[in-house]
Amino acid sequence: MQLIPIVTAFALLLSATEVFAAPNSARIAETGAHLLGNAHRCGVAADRVVRAGRVIRELIVAASDDANEQMAAKSRFAEIFRASARPDGDAHAPTLPCKTVVTQFERLEHFHGQAGMR
């Protein structure tokens, strides 16, 4: 696997969405879950969301220092994904416009495709 290009592409995506922080597993899980949950809410095809979810999972594993951190990040991902994917959104977070979500989702797919990980 070519994790370095994927991590680099994901970091670029995060910086483009102005939520860039130190690439740790929790931050990757939270950001990825918001993006994928909202993409699901906005009608992006389930198979595309699942494929992107695999990429996020690989990034979480690569950024985790140990198994406990990895499990905590995956749990956080699931929690945020469920909240973001609801049609009514998450009461604690603003609902993002679908145009913005789909643009950022396609950006992730594009970076992922350029890394040769399809």
Tab-separated table of C-alpha atoms in Angstrom:
chain	number	residue	atom	x	y	z
A	1	MET	CA	0.000	0.000	0.000
A	2	GLN	CA	1.033	3.550	-0.643
A	3	LEU	CA	-0.096	5.168	2.611
A	4	ILE	CA	2.200	8.192	2.369
A	5	PRO	CA	0.510	9.580	-0.773
A	6	ILE	CA	-2.911	8.931	0.751
A	7	VAL	CA	-2.004	10.631	4.028
A	8	THR	CA	-0.551	13.560	2.091
A	9	ALA	CA	-3.656	13.857	-0.057
A	10	PHE	CA	-5.920	13.682	2.979
A	11	ALA	CA	-3.855	16.369	4.734
A	12	LEU	CA	-4.277	18.582	1.678
A	13	LEU	CA	-8.006	17.939	1.749
A	14	LEU	CA	-8.181	18.842	5.422
A	15	SER	CA	-6.229	22.031	4.913
A	16	ALA	CA	-8.484	22.975	2.018
A	17	THR	CA	-11.511	22.630	4.295
A	18	GLU	CA	-9.818	24.748	6.984
A	19	VAL	CA	-9.940	22.047	9.649
A	20	PHE	CA	-6.305	21.020	9.406
A	21	ALA	CA	-4.656	20.007	12.639
A	22	ALA	CA	-1.933	17.567	13.611
A	23	PRO	CA	-2.789	14.390	11.682
A	24	ASN	CA	-3.700	12.124	14.547
A	25	SER	CA	-6.129	9.247	14.424
A	26	ALA	CA	-8.869	11.039	16.388
A	27	ARG	CA	-8.783	14.100	14.120
A	28	ILE	CA	-8.802	11.926	10.999
A	29	ALA	CA	-11.749	9.931	12.381
A	30	GLU	CA	-13.749	13.034	13.274
A	31	THR	CA	-13.124	14.872	10.020
A	32	GLY	CA	-13.657	11.781	7.883
A	33	ALA	CA	-16.863	10.891	9.706
A	34	HIS	CA	-18.301	14.375	9.220
A	35	LEU	CA	-17.480	14.290	5.526
A	36	LEU	CA	-18.762	10.763	4.886
A	37	GLY	CA	-21.840	11.113	7.088
A	38	ASN	CA	-22.836	14.299	5.331
A	39	ALA	CA	-22.085	12.747	1.937
A	40	HIS	CA	-24.463	9.917	2.803
A	41	ARG	CA	-27.076	12.455	3.972
A	42	CYS	CA	-26.657	14.345	0.692
A	43	GLY	CA	-27.347	11.273	-1.430
A	44	VAL	CA	-23.861	10.200	-2.482
A	45	ALA	CA	-24.087	6.553	-3.574
A	46	ALA	CA	-23.515	4.097	-0.731
A	47	ASP	CA	-20.755	2.219	-2.569
A	48	ARG	CA	-18.783	5.472	-2.950
A	49	VAL	CA	-19.207	6.254	0.756
A	50	VAL	CA	-18.096	2.735	1.690
A	51	ARG	CA	-14.995	3.016	-0.542
A	52	ALA	CA	-14.083	6.350	1.018
A	53	GLY	CA	-14.694	4.832	4.453
A	54	ARG	CA	-12.041	2.215	3.729
A	55	VAL	CA	-9.576	5.009	2.950
A	56	ILE	CA	-10.418	6.781	6.212
A	57	ARG	CA	-10.009	3.499	8.114
A	58	GLU	CA	-6.547	2.996	6.557
A	59	LEU	CA	-5.591	6.531	7.561
A	60	ILE	CA	-6.788	5.927	11.123
A	61	VAL	CA	-4.687	2.775	11.339
A	62	ALA	CA	-1.642	4.533	9.897
A	63	ALA	CA	-1.959	7.477	12.307
A	64	SER	CA	-2.628	5.417	15.446
A	65	ASP	CA	0.155	4.891	17.953
A	66	ASP	CA	-1.404	1.730	19.376
A	67	ALA	CA	-4.468	-0.514	19.280
A	68	ASN	CA	-6.291	1.444	22.006
A	69	GLU	CA	-5.941	4.711	20.107
A	70	GLN	CA	-7.091	2.977	16.942
A	71	MET	CA	-10.186	1.534	18.659
A	72	ALA	CA	-11.049	4.906	20.203
A	73	ALA	CA	-10.729	6.650	16.832
A	74	LYS	CA	-12.879	4.050	15.069
A	75	SER	CA	-15.520	4.375	17.788
A	76	ARG	CA	-15.472	8.162	17.439
A	77	PHE	CA	-15.776	7.776	13.658
A	78	ALA	CA	-18.895	5.607	14.035
A	79	GLU	CA	-20.487	8.020	16.518
A	80	ILE	CA	-19.943	11.095	14.347
A	81	PHE	CA	-20.867	9.303	11.118
A	82	ARG	CA	-24.237	8.260	12.555
A	83	ALA	CA	-24.969	11.791	13.756
A	84	SER	CA	-23.885	13.415	10.469
A	85	ALA	CA	-25.736	10.945	8.251
A	86	ARG	CA	-29.164	11.658	9.737
A	87	PRO	CA	-31.441	13.599	7.391
A	88	ASP	CA	-32.108	16.152	10.132
A	89	GLY	CA	-28.378	16.463	10.845
A	90	ASP	CA	-26.737	16.633	14.244
A	91	ALA	CA	-28.331	19.101	16.651
A	92	HIS	CA	-24.855	19.978	17.993
A	93	ALA	CA	-23.265	20.730	14.623
A	94	PRO	CA	-24.365	22.903	11.736
A	95	THR	CA	-25.763	21.106	8.714
A	96	LEU	CA	-23.437	21.613	5.784
A	97	PRO	CA	-24.851	22.483	2.361
A	98	CYS	CA	-24.871	19.423	0.110
A	99	LYS	CA	-23.047	21.252	-2.675
A	100	THR	CA	-20.096	21.862	-0.336
A	101	VAL	CA	-20.179	18.301	0.983
A	102	VAL	CA	-20.269	16.705	-2.468
A	103	THR	CA	-17.436	18.947	-3.687
A	104	GLN	CA	-15.225	17.951	-0.743
A	105	PHE	CA	-16.195	14.289	-1.098
A	106	GLU	CA	-15.261	14.324	-4.782
A	107	ARG	CA	-12.001	15.971	-3.843
A	108	LEU	CA	-11.211	13.072	-1.490
A	109	GLU	CA	-12.051	10.586	-4.250
A	110	HIS	CA	-9.852	12.495	-6.694
A	111	PHE	CA	-6.861	12.543	-4.317
A	112	HIS	CA	-7.426	8.888	-3.513
A	113	GLY	CA	-7.534	8.029	-7.223
A	114	GLN	CA	-4.321	9.949	-7.883
A	115	ALA	CA	-2.597	7.986	-5.139
A	116	GLY	CA	-3.377	4.816	-7.124
A	117	MET	CA	-5.415	3.181	-4.398
A	118	ARG	CA	-8.690	2.432	-6.208
